[in-house]
Short mmCIF file of C-alpha atoms in Angstrom, two decimals:
data_model
loop_
_atom_site.label_atom_id
_atom_site.label_comp_id
_atom_site.label_asym_id
_atom_site.label_seq_id
_atom_site.Cartn_x
_atom_site.Cartn_y
_atom_site.Cartn_z
CA MET A 17 -37.73 214.15 255.09
CA GLU A 18 -40.57 211.77 255.29
CA ASN A 19 -40.77 209.05 252.76
CA LYS A 20 -42.70 210.15 249.69
CA ARG A 21 -44.84 206.98 249.44
CA SER A 22 -46.10 207.30 253.01
CA VAL A 23 -47.07 211.01 252.95
CA THR A 24 -50.71 211.67 252.62
CA ILE A 25 -53.01 214.76 252.54
CA ARG A 26 -53.53 214.21 256.23
CA ASP A 27 -49.82 214.89 256.78
CA VAL A 28 -49.89 218.08 254.69
CA ALA A 29 -52.99 219.25 256.59
CA ARG A 30 -51.41 218.71 259.93
CA ARG A 31 -48.15 220.39 258.85
CA ALA A 32 -49.95 223.41 257.43
CA GLY A 33 -52.29 223.66 260.49
CA VAL A 34 -55.59 223.38 258.36
CA SER A 35 -58.25 220.75 257.76
CA ILE A 36 -57.93 217.98 255.22
CA ALA A 37 -60.96 219.59 253.45
CA THR A 38 -59.07 222.77 252.98
CA VAL A 39 -56.02 220.99 251.57
CA SER A 40 -58.25 219.19 249.22
CA ARG A 41 -60.00 222.37 248.07
CA TYR A 42 -56.56 224.07 247.46
CA ILE A 43 -55.19 220.90 245.47
CA ASN A 44 -58.18 220.43 243.46
CA LYS A 45 -59.18 224.11 243.01
CA THR A 46 -62.87 223.41 243.99
CA ALA A 47 -63.08 226.38 246.27
CA PRO A 48 -60.85 229.43 247.00
CA VAL A 49 -58.55 229.58 249.96
CA SER A 50 -56.76 232.67 251.31
CA LYS A 51 -53.32 233.62 249.87
CA GLU A 52 -51.70 232.91 253.36
CA VAL A 53 -53.40 229.46 253.64
CA GLY A 54 -52.41 228.54 250.11
CA GLU A 55 -48.78 229.45 250.75
CA SER A 56 -48.84 227.44 253.99
CA ILE A 57 -50.15 224.35 252.15
CA GLN A 58 -47.77 224.71 249.22
CA SER A 59 -44.71 225.10 251.66
CA SER A 60 -45.96 221.99 253.57
CA MET A 61 -46.25 220.00 250.36
CA LYS A 62 -42.71 220.93 249.29
CA GLU A 63 -41.31 220.22 252.78
CA LEU A 64 -42.92 216.74 252.77
CA ASP A 65 -42.20 216.14 249.04
CA PHE A 66 -45.86 215.54 248.59
CA ILE A 67 -47.19 214.94 245.07
CA PRO A 68 -51.07 215.13 244.69
CA ASN A 69 -52.44 211.90 243.29
CA SER A 70 -53.99 212.44 239.88
CA ALA A 71 -56.66 209.54 240.50
CA ALA A 72 -57.78 211.45 243.68
CA ARG A 73 -57.82 214.75 241.78
CA LYS A 74 -60.05 213.12 239.19
CA LEU A 75 -62.46 211.89 241.84
CA ALA A 76 -62.77 215.43 243.26
CA THR A 77 -63.06 217.37 240.12
CA ASN A 78 -63.88 214.86 237.21
CA GLN A 79 -60.73 216.24 235.56
CA TYR A 80 -56.98 215.40 235.62
CA SER A 81 -55.88 218.86 234.54
CA THR A 82 -53.50 216.83 232.25
CA LEU A 83 -53.37 216.65 228.56
CA GLY A 84 -51.76 213.63 226.73
CA LEU A 85 -49.32 213.74 223.76
CA LEU A 86 -48.58 210.68 221.74
CA LEU A 87 -45.56 210.95 219.37
CA SER A 88 -43.42 208.61 217.35
CA ASP A 89 -40.30 210.29 218.37
CA ILE A 90 -38.85 213.21 220.30
CA LYS A 91 -35.52 213.67 218.49
CA GLY A 92 -34.76 216.44 216.09
CA ASP A 93 -35.80 219.96 215.37
CA PHE A 94 -39.29 219.19 214.32
CA PHE A 95 -40.45 217.38 217.35
CA SER A 96 -38.60 219.90 219.63
CA VAL A 97 -40.65 222.79 218.19
CA LEU A 98 -43.93 220.99 218.45
CA VAL A 99 -43.55 219.58 221.87
CA SER A 100 -42.18 222.93 223.31
CA GLU A 101 -45.16 224.85 221.91
CA ILE A 102 -47.75 222.30 223.13
CA GLU A 103 -46.23 222.12 226.62
CA LYS A 104 -46.05 225.90 226.87
CA ASP A 105 -49.69 226.43 225.82
CA ALA A 106 -51.00 223.41 227.85
CA ARG A 107 -49.22 224.97 231.13
CA ALA A 108 -50.66 228.47 230.32
CA ALA A 109 -54.13 227.04 230.27
CA GLY A 110 -53.66 225.25 233.61
CA PHE A 111 -52.89 221.73 232.34
CA ASP A 112 -49.87 219.52 232.85
CA LEU A 113 -48.57 217.39 229.82
CA LEU A 114 -47.96 213.73 229.80
CA ILE A 115 -45.85 212.44 226.69
CA SER A 116 -45.71 209.01 225.38
CA ILE A 117 -43.57 207.64 222.61
CA SER A 118 -45.40 205.22 220.33
CA ARG A 119 -43.44 202.06 219.29
CA ASP A 120 -44.43 199.49 216.78
CA ASP A 121 -45.31 197.08 219.51
CA THR A 122 -47.70 199.47 221.25
CA VAL A 123 -49.97 199.93 218.33
CA THR A 124 -53.25 198.63 219.58
CA THR A 125 -56.37 197.15 218.18
CA GLY A 126 -58.59 199.55 220.09
CA THR A 127 -58.03 198.26 223.64
CA ASN A 128 -56.35 201.40 224.72
CA ALA A 129 -53.00 199.97 225.66
CA PHE A 130 -51.11 203.19 225.60
CA SER A 131 -49.54 204.43 228.84
CA ILE A 132 -51.55 207.67 228.39
CA GLY A 133 -55.17 207.88 227.73
CA PRO A 134 -58.57 208.10 229.55
CA GLN A 135 -57.07 206.61 232.67
CA ASN A 136 -54.73 209.63 233.36
CA THR A 137 -55.55 212.60 230.99
CA ASP A 138 -58.51 214.66 229.98
CA GLY A 139 -57.71 214.51 226.38
CA MET A 140 -54.92 213.55 223.94
CA ILE A 141 -53.04 215.03 220.95
CA ILE A 142 -51.96 212.25 218.59
CA PHE A 143 -49.19 212.76 216.02
CA ALA A 144 -49.55 211.24 212.56
CA ASP A 145 -49.92 207.35 212.49
CA CYS A 146 -49.07 206.79 216.14
CA ALA A 147 -52.46 205.33 216.85
CA SER A 148 -54.37 202.90 214.72
CA ASP A 149 -57.79 203.53 213.14
CA ASN A 150 -59.25 201.12 215.78
CA ASP A 151 -57.56 203.17 218.56
CA LEU A 152 -59.29 206.33 217.29
CA LYS A 153 -62.58 204.77 217.04
CA TYR A 154 -62.28 203.59 220.61
CA TYR A 155 -61.63 207.00 221.80
CA PHE A 156 -64.32 208.57 219.61
CA PHE A 157 -67.09 206.13 220.86
CA ASN A 158 -65.99 206.45 224.34
CA ARG A 159 -66.26 210.35 224.13
CA TYR A 160 -62.64 210.78 224.90
CA PRO A 161 -61.29 214.12 223.46
CA VAL A 162 -58.65 213.70 220.81
CA VAL A 163 -56.90 216.02 218.29
CA LEU A 164 -54.86 214.61 215.42
CA VAL A 165 -51.71 216.30 214.16
CA CYS A 166 -50.53 215.72 210.45
CA ARG A 167 -53.28 213.23 209.89
CA THR A 168 -57.00 213.10 209.16
CA ALA A 169 -59.43 210.75 210.89
CA PRO A 170 -61.12 207.71 209.32
CA LEU A 171 -64.33 208.82 207.54
CA GLU A 172 -66.68 207.20 209.82
CA ILE A 173 -65.64 209.12 212.87
CA ASN A 174 -65.34 212.96 213.48
CA ILE A 175 -62.05 213.58 215.20
CA PRO A 176 -60.59 217.15 214.56
CA SER A 177 -57.10 217.44 212.97
CA VAL A 178 -54.55 220.14 212.53
CA GLY A 179 -51.93 220.17 210.00
CA VAL A 180 -49.80 222.31 207.53
CA GLU A 181 -50.66 222.87 203.93
CA ASN A 182 -48.74 220.37 201.89
CA LEU A 183 -50.04 220.18 198.30
CA GLN A 184 -49.75 223.78 197.17
CA ALA A 185 -46.50 224.18 198.87
CA THR A 186 -45.04 221.09 197.26
CA LYS A 187 -46.20 222.46 193.87
CA ALA A 188 -44.51 225.81 194.59
CA ILE A 189 -41.16 224.39 195.23
CA MET A 190 -41.36 221.89 192.32
CA ARG A 191 -42.41 224.79 189.94
CA HIS A 192 -39.48 226.80 191.22
CA LEU A 193 -36.96 223.98 190.39
CA ILE A 194 -38.47 223.68 186.86
CA GLU A 195 -39.26 227.18 185.82
CA VAL A 196 -36.44 228.99 187.53
CA HIS A 197 -33.68 226.55 187.44
CA GLN A 198 -34.60 224.31 184.42
CA ARG A 199 -34.39 221.19 186.52
CA ARG A 200 -36.22 218.24 184.82
CA LYS A 201 -34.75 215.18 186.35
CA ILE A 202 -35.91 215.56 189.91
CA VAL A 203 -35.44 212.74 192.58
CA PHE A 204 -38.05 212.59 195.17
CA LEU A 205 -37.05 211.37 198.72
CA ARG A 206 -40.41 210.22 200.04
CA GLY A 207 -41.13 210.22 203.77
CA LEU A 208 -42.58 207.24 205.75
CA PRO A 209 -45.04 205.18 203.50
CA THR A 210 -48.01 205.42 206.05
CA HIS A 211 -47.55 209.22 206.81
CA GLU A 212 -50.29 211.45 205.27
CA ASP A 213 -47.86 214.42 204.82
CA SER A 214 -45.46 212.25 202.74
CA MET A 215 -48.31 210.88 200.60
CA VAL A 216 -49.77 214.37 199.87
CA ARG A 217 -46.23 215.72 199.04
CA GLU A 218 -45.62 212.79 196.64
CA ILE A 219 -48.93 213.68 194.92
CA GLY A 220 -47.81 217.27 194.57
CA TYR A 221 -44.51 216.14 193.04
CA LYS A 222 -46.26 213.93 190.46
CA SER A 223 -48.80 216.67 189.68
CA VAL A 224 -46.26 219.23 188.70
CA LEU A 225 -44.29 216.85 186.62
CA ALA A 226 -47.48 216.10 184.75
CA GLU A 227 -48.34 219.81 184.45
CA LYS A 228 -44.86 220.53 182.95
CA ASN A 229 -45.09 217.55 180.49
CA ILE A 230 -42.12 215.84 182.34
CA PRO A 231 -42.66 211.99 182.36
CA PHE A 232 -42.75 210.48 185.80
CA ASN A 233 -39.84 208.24 186.37
CA PRO A 234 -40.33 205.71 189.35
CA SER A 235 -36.55 205.07 189.37
CA LEU A 236 -36.19 208.63 190.78
CA VAL A 237 -38.31 208.03 193.78
CA TYR A 238 -36.37 206.83 196.85
CA PRO A 239 -36.90 206.42 200.55
CA GLY A 240 -35.94 209.36 202.73
CA ASN A 241 -38.06 208.34 205.66
CA PHE A 242 -37.78 211.68 207.36
CA ASP A 243 -34.33 210.56 208.34
CA ARG A 244 -30.81 211.83 207.47
CA ASP A 245 -29.17 208.27 207.44
CA SER A 246 -31.92 206.83 205.13
CA ALA A 247 -31.68 209.66 202.84
CA PHE A 248 -27.81 209.49 202.81
CA GLU A 249 -27.94 205.77 201.82
CA SER A 250 -30.60 206.49 199.14
CA VAL A 251 -28.53 209.22 197.48
CA LYS A 252 -25.36 207.03 197.65
CA ASN A 253 -27.19 204.34 195.87
CA LEU A 254 -28.39 206.75 193.22
CA LEU A 255 -24.78 207.84 192.61
CA LYS A 256 -23.57 204.27 192.60
CA LYS A 257 -26.12 203.42 189.90
CA ASN A 258 -24.91 206.37 187.82
CA THR A 259 -28.51 207.54 187.89
CA ASP A 260 -29.01 210.77 185.85
CA PHE A 261 -30.63 213.40 188.00
CA ASP A 262 -30.08 217.22 188.37
CA ALA A 263 -32.32 218.01 191.53
CA ILE A 264 -33.55 216.43 194.75
CA PHE A 265 -36.81 217.31 196.47
CA ALA A 266 -36.55 215.78 199.98
CA CYS A 267 -39.85 215.17 201.76
CA ASP A 268 -38.35 217.00 204.84
CA ASP A 269 -35.31 219.00 205.88
CA GLU A 270 -33.79 215.89 207.64
CA ALA A 271 -33.76 213.91 204.54
CA ALA A 272 -32.44 217.02 202.62
CA ILE A 273 -29.53 217.20 205.08
CA GLY A 274 -28.71 213.49 204.50
CA ALA A 275 -28.89 214.00 200.70
CA MET A 276 -26.57 217.05 200.78
CA ALA A 277 -24.07 215.13 202.90
CA ALA A 278 -23.98 212.21 200.37
CA LEU A 279 -23.58 214.60 197.45
CA THR A 280 -20.72 216.45 199.26
CA ASP A 281 -19.04 213.24 200.07
CA ALA A 282 -19.10 212.21 196.29
CA GLY A 283 -17.74 215.60 195.21
CA VAL A 284 -21.06 216.70 193.66
CA ASP A 285 -21.45 220.47 193.49
CA ILE A 286 -24.52 221.78 195.22
CA PRO A 287 -26.38 223.53 193.49
CA GLY A 288 -24.07 223.78 190.46
CA GLN A 289 -24.71 220.06 189.36
CA VAL A 290 -27.71 219.12 191.68
CA SER A 291 -30.26 221.30 193.36
CA VAL A 292 -31.44 220.20 196.75
CA VAL A 293 -34.71 221.40 198.37
CA GLY A 294 -36.46 220.23 201.47
CA PHE A 295 -39.70 220.79 203.54
CA ASP A 296 -40.13 222.02 207.18
CA ASP A 297 -37.60 224.90 207.43
CA GLN A 298 -35.76 223.67 210.40
CA THR A 299 -33.71 226.11 212.47
CA ILE A 300 -30.42 224.75 210.86
CA ALA A 301 -31.65 225.28 207.28
CA PRO A 302 -30.20 228.91 206.94
CA PHE A 303 -26.88 227.75 208.29
CA LEU A 304 -26.15 224.74 206.02
CA ASN A 305 -23.61 225.30 203.22
CA PRO A 306 -25.35 226.07 200.88
CA SER A 307 -28.37 227.32 202.85
CA LEU A 308 -31.29 225.22 202.34
CA THR A 309 -34.19 226.26 200.04
CA THR A 310 -37.27 224.70 201.72
CA ILE A 311 -40.88 225.16 202.78
CA HIS A 312 -41.54 226.91 206.11
CA ALA A 313 -44.09 224.62 207.80
CA PRO A 314 -45.38 226.56 210.91
CA PHE A 315 -45.47 223.73 213.49
CA ALA A 316 -45.28 225.96 216.42
CA GLU A 317 -48.63 227.28 215.30
CA VAL A 318 -49.86 223.71 214.74
CA GLY A 319 -48.97 222.96 218.31
CA ARG A 320 -50.82 226.06 219.64
CA LYS A 321 -53.88 225.30 217.54
CA ALA A 322 -53.94 221.61 218.70
CA VAL A 323 -53.93 222.65 222.37
CA ASP A 324 -56.70 225.18 221.74
CA ILE A 325 -58.85 222.62 219.91
CA LEU A 326 -58.38 219.94 222.51
CA ILE A 327 -59.12 222.22 225.54
CA LYS A 328 -62.25 223.42 223.75
CA GLN A 329 -63.38 219.86 223.28
CA ILE A 330 -62.73 219.14 226.98
CA ASN A 331 -64.93 222.07 227.78
CA HIS A 332 -67.68 220.80 225.41
CA GLN A 333 -67.25 223.62 222.94
CA ALA A 334 -67.66 223.26 219.17
CA VAL A 335 -64.52 222.96 217.02
CA ASP A 336 -63.68 222.76 213.28
CA SER A 337 -63.08 219.17 211.88
CA LEU A 338 -60.10 220.43 209.88
CA THR A 339 -57.50 223.14 210.45
CA VAL A 340 -54.87 223.61 207.71
CA ILE A 341 -52.17 226.23 208.42
CA PRO A 342 -50.50 227.73 205.36
CA SER A 343 -46.94 226.99 204.52
CA GLU A 344 -44.41 229.12 202.60
CA LEU A 345 -41.62 228.74 200.22
CA VAL A 346 -38.38 230.01 201.61
CA ILE A 347 -35.79 230.55 198.83
CA ARG A 348 -32.10 230.30 199.88
CA HIS A 349 -29.07 228.95 197.92
CA SER A 350 -29.31 225.20 197.64
CA CYS A 351 -31.62 225.40 194.64
CA GLY A 352 -29.33 227.61 192.62
CA CYS A 353 -30.57 231.03 193.71
#
């Protein structure tokens, strides 16, 4: 096999017995070629281990046929569902997908320092707070298509966003705890402090307390950080301080799982002594003991919609600035039902 780095389009053309222009047309889809010729070119590319250069494709078509996805993480059920749906829908539309994981030291000041962006993709889906406001302004003013997931854009720029409904769903699960199970000392395990979903869910939590004439107690708000370990430690601290509480509303199912583990370790009966509810409806939620009452957040649909909106932008079509997909209360046994 020839060395991958030395193989060129000329080598592929020679192996397939066609012109360089024909190989270029096949790779870049700028003009049709016959089925037989296409199969010959594809076979030659495979034999030579030839990978078309995205920069060359960009020169020929003014498109990379590639979408970018910027995430904070790829672990866990939530990201698995989101990434799987985005990849599937991108591929069905004829696009490859490049994924980059944002770290604290890669947050830029508008200089486009990410490994994916206008230099190698036609547009990008950005999750939550993975990019700064300055990054978003850079993309917007340079006419680079972007869709935000679980975050809205700064007021001065118009970047479309897609997310799940948080406020009414939170109110529904809080009212269920209070009205059906008479819980009044409800711990809130908040998510990450800069995450919009977390902030809106906290607003919903406080709103229902006020609606039910239950005084807000800041000592019942602890970090969950969308993380099992963080939630586990927070609930351990609550128990160590002998804090009086009868329910836990975790900002996501990961935190709910950590909270349930801490309560179980301490011999606290769920839901007899403490109700626990979450948000997301991970695939494991029905199989926990007790099964987890939560909010079904349709993130597969979020992924589908994000791809659809991004491709419409790439094709210069009009899109809605905000898409909110309804969430739904799923009652199981951890609340007391």
